[in-house]
Short mmCIF file of C-alpha atoms in Angstrom, two decimals:
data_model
loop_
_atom_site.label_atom_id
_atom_site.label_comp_id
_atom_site.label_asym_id
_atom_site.label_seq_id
_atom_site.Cartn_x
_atom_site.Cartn_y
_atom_site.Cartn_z
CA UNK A 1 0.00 0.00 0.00
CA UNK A 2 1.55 3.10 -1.07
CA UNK A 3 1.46 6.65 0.46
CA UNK A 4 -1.81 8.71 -1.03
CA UNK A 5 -0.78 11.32 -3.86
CA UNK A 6 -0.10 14.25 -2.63
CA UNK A 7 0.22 13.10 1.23
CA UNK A 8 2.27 14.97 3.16
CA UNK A 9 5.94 13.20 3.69
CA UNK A 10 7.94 14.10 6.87
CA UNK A 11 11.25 14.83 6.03
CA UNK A 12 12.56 16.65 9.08
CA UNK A 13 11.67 13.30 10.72
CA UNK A 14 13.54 11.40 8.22
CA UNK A 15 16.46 13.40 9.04
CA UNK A 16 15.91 12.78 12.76
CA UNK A 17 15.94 8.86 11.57
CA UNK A 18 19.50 9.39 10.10
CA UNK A 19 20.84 10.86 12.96
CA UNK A 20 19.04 8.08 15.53
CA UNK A 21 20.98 5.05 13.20
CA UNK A 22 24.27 6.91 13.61
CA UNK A 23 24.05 6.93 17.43
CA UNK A 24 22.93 3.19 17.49
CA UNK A 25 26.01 2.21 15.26
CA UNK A 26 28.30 4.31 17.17
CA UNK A 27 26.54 2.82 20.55
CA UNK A 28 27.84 -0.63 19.42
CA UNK A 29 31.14 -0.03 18.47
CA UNK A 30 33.54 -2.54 20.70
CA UNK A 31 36.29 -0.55 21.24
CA UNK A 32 37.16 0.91 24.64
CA UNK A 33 36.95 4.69 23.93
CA UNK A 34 36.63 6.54 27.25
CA UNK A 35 32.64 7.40 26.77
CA UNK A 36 31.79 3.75 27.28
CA UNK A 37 32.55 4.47 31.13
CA UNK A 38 30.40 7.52 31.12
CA UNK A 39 27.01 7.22 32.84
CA UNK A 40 24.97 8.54 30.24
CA UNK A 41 26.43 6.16 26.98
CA UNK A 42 23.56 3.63 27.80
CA UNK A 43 20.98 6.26 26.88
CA UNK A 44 22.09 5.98 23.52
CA UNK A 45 19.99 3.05 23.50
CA UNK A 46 16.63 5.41 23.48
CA UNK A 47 17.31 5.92 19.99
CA UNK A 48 15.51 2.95 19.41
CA UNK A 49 12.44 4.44 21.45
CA UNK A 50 12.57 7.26 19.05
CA UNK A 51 12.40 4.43 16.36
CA UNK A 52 9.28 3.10 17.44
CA UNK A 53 7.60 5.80 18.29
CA UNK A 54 8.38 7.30 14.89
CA UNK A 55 6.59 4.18 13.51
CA UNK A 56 3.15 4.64 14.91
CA UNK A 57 3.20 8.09 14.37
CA UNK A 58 4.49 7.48 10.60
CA UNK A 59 2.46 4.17 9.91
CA UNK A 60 -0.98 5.86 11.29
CA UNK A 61 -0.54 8.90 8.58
CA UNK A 62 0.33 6.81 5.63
CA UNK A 63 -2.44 3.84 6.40
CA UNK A 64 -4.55 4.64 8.71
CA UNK A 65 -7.48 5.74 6.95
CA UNK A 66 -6.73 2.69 4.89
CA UNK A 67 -7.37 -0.41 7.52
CA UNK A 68 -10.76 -0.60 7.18
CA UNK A 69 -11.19 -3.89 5.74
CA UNK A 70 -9.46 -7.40 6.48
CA UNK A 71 -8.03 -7.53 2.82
CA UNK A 72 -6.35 -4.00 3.40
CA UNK A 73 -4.83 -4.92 6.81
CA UNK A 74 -3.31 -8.41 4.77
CA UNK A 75 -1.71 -5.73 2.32
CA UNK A 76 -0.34 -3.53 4.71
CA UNK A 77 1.21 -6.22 6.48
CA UNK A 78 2.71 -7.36 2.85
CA UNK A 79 3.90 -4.09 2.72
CA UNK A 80 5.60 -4.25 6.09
CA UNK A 81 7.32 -7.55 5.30
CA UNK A 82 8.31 -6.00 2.22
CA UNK A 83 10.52 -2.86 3.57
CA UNK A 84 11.45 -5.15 6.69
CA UNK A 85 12.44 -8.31 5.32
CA UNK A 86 14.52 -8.23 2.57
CA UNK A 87 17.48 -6.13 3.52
CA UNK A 88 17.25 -7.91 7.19
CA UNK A 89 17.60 -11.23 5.25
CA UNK A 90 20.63 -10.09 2.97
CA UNK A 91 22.38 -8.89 6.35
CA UNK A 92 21.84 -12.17 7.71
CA UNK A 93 22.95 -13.90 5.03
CA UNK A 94 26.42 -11.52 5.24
CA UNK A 95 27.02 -12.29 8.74
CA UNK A 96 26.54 -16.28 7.72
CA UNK A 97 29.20 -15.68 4.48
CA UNK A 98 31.43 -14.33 7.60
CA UNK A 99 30.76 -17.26 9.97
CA UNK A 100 31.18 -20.06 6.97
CA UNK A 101 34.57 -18.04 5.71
CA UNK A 102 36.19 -18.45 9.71
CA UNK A 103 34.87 -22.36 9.82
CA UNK A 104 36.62 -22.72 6.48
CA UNK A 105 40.32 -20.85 7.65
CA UNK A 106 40.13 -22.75 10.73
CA UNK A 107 39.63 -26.39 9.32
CA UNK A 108 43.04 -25.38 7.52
CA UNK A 109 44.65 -23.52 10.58
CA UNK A 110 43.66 -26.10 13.44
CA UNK A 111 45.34 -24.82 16.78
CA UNK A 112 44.37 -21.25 16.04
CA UNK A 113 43.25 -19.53 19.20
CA UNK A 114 39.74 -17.97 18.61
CA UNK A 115 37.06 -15.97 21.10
CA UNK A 116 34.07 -18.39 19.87
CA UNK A 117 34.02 -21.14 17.24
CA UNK A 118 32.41 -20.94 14.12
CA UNK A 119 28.38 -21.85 14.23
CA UNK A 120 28.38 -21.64 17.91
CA UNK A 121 26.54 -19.90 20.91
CA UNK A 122 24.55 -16.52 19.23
CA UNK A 123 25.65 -18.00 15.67
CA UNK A 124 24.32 -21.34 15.68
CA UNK A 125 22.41 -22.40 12.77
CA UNK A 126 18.74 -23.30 13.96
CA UNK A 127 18.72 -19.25 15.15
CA UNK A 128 19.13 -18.47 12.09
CA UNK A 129 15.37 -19.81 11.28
CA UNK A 130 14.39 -17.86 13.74
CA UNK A 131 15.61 -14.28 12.61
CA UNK A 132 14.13 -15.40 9.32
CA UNK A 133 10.84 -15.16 10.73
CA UNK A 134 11.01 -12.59 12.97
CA UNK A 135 10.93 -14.53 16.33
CA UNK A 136 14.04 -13.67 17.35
CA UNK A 137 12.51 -11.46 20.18
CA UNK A 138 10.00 -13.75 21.36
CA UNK A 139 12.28 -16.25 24.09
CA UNK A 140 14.05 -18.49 21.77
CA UNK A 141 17.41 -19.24 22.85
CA UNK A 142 18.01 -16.30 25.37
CA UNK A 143 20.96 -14.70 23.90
CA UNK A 144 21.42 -11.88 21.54
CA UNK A 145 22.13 -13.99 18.46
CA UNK A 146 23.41 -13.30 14.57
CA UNK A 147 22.55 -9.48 13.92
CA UNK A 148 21.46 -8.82 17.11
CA UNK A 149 20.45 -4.80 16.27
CA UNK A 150 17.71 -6.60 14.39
CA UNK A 151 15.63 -7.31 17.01
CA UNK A 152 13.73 -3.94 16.96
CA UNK A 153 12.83 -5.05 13.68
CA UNK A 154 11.48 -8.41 14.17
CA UNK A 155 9.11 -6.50 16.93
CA UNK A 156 8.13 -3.65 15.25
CA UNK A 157 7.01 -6.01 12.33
CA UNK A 158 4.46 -7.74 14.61
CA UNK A 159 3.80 -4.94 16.68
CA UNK A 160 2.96 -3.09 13.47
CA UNK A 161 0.12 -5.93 12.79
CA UNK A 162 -1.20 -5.12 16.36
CA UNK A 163 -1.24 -1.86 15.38
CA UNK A 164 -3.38 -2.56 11.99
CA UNK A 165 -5.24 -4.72 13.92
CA UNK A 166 -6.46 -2.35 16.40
CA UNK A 167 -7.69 0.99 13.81
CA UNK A 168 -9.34 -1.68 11.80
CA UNK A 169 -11.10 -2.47 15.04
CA UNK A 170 -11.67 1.25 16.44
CA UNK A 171 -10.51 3.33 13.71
CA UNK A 172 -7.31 5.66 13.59
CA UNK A 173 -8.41 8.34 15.37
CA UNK A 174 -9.13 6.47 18.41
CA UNK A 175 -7.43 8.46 21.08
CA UNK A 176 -8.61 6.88 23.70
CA UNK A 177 -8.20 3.20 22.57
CA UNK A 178 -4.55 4.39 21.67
CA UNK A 179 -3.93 5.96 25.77
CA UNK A 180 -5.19 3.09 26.92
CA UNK A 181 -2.48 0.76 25.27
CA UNK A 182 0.06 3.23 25.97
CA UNK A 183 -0.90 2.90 29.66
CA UNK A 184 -1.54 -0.93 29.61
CA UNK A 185 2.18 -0.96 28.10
CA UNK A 186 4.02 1.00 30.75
CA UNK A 187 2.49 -1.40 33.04
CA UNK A 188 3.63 -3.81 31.52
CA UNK A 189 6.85 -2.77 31.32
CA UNK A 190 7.29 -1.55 34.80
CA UNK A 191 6.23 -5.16 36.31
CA UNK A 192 8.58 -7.04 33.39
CA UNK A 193 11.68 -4.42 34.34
CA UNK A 194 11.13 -1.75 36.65
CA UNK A 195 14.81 -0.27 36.70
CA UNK A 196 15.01 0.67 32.84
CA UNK A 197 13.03 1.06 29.63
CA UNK A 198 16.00 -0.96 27.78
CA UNK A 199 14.24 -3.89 28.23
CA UNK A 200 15.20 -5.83 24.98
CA UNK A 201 15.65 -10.26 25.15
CA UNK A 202 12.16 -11.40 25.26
CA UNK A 203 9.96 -8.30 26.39
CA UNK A 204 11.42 -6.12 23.58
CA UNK A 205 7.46 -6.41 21.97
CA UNK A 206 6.27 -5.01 25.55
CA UNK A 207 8.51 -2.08 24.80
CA UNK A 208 8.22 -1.35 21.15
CA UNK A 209 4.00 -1.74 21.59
CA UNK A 210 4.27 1.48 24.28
CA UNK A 211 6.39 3.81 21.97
CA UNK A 212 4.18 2.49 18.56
CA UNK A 213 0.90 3.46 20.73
CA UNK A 214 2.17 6.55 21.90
CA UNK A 215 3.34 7.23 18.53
CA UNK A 216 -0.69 6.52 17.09
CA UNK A 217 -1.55 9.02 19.99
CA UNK A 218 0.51 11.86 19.41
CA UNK A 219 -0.40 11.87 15.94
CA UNK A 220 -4.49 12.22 16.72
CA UNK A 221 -2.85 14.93 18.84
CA UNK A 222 -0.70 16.97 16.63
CA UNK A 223 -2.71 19.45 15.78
CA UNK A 224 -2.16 22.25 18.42
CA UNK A 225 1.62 22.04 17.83
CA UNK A 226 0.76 23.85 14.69
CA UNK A 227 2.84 27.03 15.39
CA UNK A 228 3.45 30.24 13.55
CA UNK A 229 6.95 30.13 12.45
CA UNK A 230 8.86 32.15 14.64
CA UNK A 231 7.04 30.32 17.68
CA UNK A 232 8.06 27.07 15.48
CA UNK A 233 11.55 27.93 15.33
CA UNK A 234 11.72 28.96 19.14
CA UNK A 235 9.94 25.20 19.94
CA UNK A 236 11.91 23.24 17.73
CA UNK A 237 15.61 24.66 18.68
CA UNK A 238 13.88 24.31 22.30
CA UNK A 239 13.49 20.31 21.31
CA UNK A 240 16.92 20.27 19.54
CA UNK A 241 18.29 20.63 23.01
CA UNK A 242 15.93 18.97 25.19
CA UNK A 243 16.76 15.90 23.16
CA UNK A 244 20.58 15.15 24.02
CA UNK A 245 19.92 16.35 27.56
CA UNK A 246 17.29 13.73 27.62
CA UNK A 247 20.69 11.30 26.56
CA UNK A 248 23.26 12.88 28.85
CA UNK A 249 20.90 13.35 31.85
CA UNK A 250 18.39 11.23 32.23
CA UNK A 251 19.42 8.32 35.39
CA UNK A 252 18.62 5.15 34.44
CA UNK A 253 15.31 3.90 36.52
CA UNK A 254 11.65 4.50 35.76
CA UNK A 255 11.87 7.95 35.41
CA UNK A 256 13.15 6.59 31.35
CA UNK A 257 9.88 6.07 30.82
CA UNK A 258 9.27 9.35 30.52
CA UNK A 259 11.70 10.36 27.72
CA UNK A 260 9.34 8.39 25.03
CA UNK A 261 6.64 11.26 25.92
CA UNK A 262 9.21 13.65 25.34
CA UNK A 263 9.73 12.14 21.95
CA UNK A 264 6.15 12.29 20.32
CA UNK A 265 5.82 15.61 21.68
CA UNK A 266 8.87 16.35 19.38
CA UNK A 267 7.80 14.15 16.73
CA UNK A 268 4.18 16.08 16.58
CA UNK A 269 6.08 19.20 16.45
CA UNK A 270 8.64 18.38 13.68
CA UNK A 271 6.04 16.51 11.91
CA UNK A 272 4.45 20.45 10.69
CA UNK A 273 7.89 21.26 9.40
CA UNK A 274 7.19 25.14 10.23
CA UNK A 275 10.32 26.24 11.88
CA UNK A 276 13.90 26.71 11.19
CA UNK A 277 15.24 23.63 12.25
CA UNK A 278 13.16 21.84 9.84
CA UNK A 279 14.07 23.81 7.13
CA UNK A 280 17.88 22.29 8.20
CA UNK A 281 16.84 18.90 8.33
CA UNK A 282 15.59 18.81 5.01
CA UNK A 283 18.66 19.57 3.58
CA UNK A 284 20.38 17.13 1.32
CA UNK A 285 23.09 15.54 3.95
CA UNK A 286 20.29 14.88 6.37
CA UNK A 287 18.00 13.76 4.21
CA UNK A 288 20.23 11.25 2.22
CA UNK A 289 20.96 9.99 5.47
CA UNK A 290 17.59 9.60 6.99
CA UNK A 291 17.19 7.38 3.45
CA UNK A 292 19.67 5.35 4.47
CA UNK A 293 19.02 4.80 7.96
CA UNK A 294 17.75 1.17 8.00
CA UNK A 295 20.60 0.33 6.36
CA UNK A 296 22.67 1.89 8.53
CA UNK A 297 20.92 0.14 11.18
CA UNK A 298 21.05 -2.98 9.87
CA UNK A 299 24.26 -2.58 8.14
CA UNK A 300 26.80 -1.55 11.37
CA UNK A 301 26.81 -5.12 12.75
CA UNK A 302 28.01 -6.87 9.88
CA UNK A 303 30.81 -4.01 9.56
CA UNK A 304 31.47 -4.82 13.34
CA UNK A 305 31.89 -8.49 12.41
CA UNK A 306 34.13 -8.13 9.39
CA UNK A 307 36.11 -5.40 11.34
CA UNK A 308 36.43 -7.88 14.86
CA UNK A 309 37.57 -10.87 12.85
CA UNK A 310 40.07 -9.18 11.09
CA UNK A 311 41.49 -7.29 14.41
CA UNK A 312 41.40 -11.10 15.97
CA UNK A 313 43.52 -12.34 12.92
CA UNK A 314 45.92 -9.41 13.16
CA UNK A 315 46.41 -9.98 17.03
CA UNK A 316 47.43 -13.39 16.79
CA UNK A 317 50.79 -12.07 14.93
CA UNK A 318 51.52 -8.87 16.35
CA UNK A 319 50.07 -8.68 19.80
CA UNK A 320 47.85 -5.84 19.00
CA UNK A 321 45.06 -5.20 19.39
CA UNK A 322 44.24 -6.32 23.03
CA UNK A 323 40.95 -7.49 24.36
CA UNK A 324 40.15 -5.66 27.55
CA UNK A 325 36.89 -6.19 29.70
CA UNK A 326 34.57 -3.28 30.79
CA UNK A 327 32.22 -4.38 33.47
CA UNK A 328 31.17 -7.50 31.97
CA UNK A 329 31.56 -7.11 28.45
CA UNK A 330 34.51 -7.47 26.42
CA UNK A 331 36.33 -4.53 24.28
CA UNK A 332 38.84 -4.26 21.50
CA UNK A 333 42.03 -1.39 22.51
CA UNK A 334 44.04 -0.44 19.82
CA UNK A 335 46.19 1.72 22.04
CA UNK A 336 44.98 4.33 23.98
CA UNK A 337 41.36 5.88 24.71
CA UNK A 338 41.27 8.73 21.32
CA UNK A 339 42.57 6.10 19.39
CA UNK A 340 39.90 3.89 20.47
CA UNK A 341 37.53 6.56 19.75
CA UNK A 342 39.30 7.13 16.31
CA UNK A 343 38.26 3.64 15.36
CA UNK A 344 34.72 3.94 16.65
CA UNK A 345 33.69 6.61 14.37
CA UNK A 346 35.85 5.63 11.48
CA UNK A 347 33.44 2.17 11.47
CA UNK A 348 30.72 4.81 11.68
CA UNK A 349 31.78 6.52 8.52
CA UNK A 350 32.55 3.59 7.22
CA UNK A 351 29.33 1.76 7.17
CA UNK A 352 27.49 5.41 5.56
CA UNK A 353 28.09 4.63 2.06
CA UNK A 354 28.13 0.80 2.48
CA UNK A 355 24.37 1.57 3.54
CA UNK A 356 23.74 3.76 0.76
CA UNK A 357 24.83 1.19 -1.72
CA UNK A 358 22.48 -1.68 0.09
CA UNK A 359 19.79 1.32 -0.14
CA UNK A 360 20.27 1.64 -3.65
CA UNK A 361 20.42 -2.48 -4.76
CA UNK A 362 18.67 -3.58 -2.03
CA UNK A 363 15.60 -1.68 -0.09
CA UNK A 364 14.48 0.54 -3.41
CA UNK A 365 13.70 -2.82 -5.66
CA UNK A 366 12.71 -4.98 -3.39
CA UNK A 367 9.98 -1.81 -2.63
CA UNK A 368 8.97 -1.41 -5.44
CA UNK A 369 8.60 -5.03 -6.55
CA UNK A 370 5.83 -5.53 -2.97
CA UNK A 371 4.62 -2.00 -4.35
CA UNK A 372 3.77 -3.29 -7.76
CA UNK A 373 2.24 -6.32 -6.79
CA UNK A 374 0.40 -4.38 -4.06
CA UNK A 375 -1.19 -1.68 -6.95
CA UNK A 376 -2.04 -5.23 -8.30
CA UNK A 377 -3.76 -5.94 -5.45
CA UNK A 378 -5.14 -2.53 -5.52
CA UNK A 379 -7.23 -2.25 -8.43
CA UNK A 380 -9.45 -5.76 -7.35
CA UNK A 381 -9.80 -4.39 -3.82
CA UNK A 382 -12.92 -2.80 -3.67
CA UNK A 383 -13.25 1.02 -1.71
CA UNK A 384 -15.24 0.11 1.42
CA UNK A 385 -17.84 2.84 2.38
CA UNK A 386 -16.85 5.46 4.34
CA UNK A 387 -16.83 3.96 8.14
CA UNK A 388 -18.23 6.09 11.74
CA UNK A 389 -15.55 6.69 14.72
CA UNK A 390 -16.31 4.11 17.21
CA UNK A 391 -14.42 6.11 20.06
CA UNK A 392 -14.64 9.66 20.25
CA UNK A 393 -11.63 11.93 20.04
#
């Protein structure tokens, strides 16, 4: 199901996409660089709140007034599989190409000291049936396994039918129906993890569910953040930095919680593009990078793979780089904590135009073939009559 003609398209949002995927990739970098002992580097992770939310508020523009039938909610969710799957599948299949390269050196090189074998724990081959279907998320094997930034995906995908699900029920302005699953879902989340929104194995759906919902809600409620322009500009430099505080003061606890509020507020107001900052973010750089974001998402892990095996194969013959363990976790050091750093971003940069190429060969065709076949689909689906709000605004 495409977007109507002449809909209205986000793009300072896009931009703010971009920018989310960067701080993900960066988040995941293993290299000890001196911010992974700073307090606030965990709230990187509510990037991926701003994903989800993002996604109700995005999916309820472009379909909602089209879910009003059981054959329509079957396309959308074609339509969802179609931008989800494919590029998550081609990742996969990368990080297997990886895995079956190492068990191939190794049959050849037997004695070679290695951090985990080839095919085993997180890489094992019945989880990769798993990711191929999305149920990743949904207590499997208990471990973060293959591309393990994918499981956002795997839950939005289903939490996205939910979604469909419920305006076909009530309808999508259903402001009500939509509070009451964003409350139902912080409930939820406080009794599955009560000291921090990052909950992710298992009860990642919990999570994603609350920002999609409050996503749906702040889009029935975007109308008063309608500004004139110069009060537009004021609100949205006023978000701009409200934003990163969020990251670099917010304590971890239930208070988090709170910060996916603060993000459909901003998401509302960016969504009327009226002030200056917009007018920023739709500038080319941003918006060729809020393109790419889901491959940059998708993509950093694999780059992370290629980039640990190769460090591993160097340190076996010159010493460097050491392994080092922060807190529980272990770390590649390449020599001292800017150097670290160095590295981090460079893999950063480094997966940008690796993502635009798997943009341009991978996410655009496989798009528009689902888009095709959904016109297809189109022109036998017959217009339902125009349907009453079952729950009031």
């Amino acid at each position: 199901m495409r977007e109507r003609e002449g809909s209205e398209r986000f793009e300072a949002l896009d931009a703010g996409r971009g920018l989310c995927a960067l701080a993900v990739a960066f988040f995941h970098m293993p290299l000890a660089h001196p911010l992974q002992q700073e307090a606030w580097f965990p709230n990187l992770q509510l990037c991926v709140d701003v994903f989800f939310v993002l996604s109700g508020f995005v999916l309820l523009h472009a379909y909602g007034d089209r879910l009003a039938t059981g054959r329509q909610v079957v396309r959308f969710v074609l339509m969802r599989f179609g931008r989800l799957w494919p590029l998550h599948a081609v990742t996969l299949g990368v990080l297997i190409v990886i895995e079956a390269v190492r068990l191939v050196y190794l049959s050849h090189h037997a004695g070679t000291p290695i951090a985990t074998p080839p095919f085993g724990a997180a890489h094992r081959p019945v989880e990769i049936v798993t990711h191929l279907l999305f149920l990743q998320n949904f207590r499997t094997f208990g471990d973060y396994s293959w591309n393990f930034p994918s499981w956002s995906i795997a839950v939005e995908f289903w939490a996205s039918i939910v979604l469909a699900a419920t305006v076909l029920a009530v309808g999508p302005r259903a402001r009500l129906v939509f509070a009451g699953f964003v409350l139902l879902g912080a409930v939820a989340l406080w009794s599955l993890s009560p000291r921090t929104l990052f909950v992710i194995q298992n009860w990642g759906i919990v999570r994603c569910l609350f920002d999609m919902f409050l996503g749906c809600l702040a889009y029935t409620m975007r109308a008063p953040l309608r500004l004139p322009r110069p009060a537009a500009t004021a609100a949205e430099i006023l978000a701009v930095l409200a934003l990163p505080a969020l990251v670099l003061l917010l304590p971890q606890g239930p208070v988090g919680y709170g910060a996916s509020l603060v993000f459909a507020a901003a998401i509302a107001l960016f969504s009327h593009q009226r002030g200056a900052v917009s007018g920023l973010a739709r500038a080319r750089l941003p918006q060729c990078l809020g393109r790419w974001s889901f491959s940059i998402y998708l993509l950093h892990l694999p780059v992370i793979q290629v980039f640990t095996t190769a460090m591993h194969y160097v340190a076996q013959r010159t010493g460097l780089p050491h392994t080092v363990m922060l807190g529980h976790d272990p770390y590649l050091d390449v020599g001292t904590g800017a150097a670290n750093l160095a590295a981090a971003a460079a893999l950063v940069v480094v997966t940008v135009p690796l993502a635009a190429l798997t943009y341009r060969v991978i996410e655009r065709p496989s798009l528009a073939w689902f888009r095709r076949n959904d016109a297809r689909l189109a022109a036998i689906d017959p217009v339902p009559p125009p349907r009453a709000v079952l729950i009031p605004r």
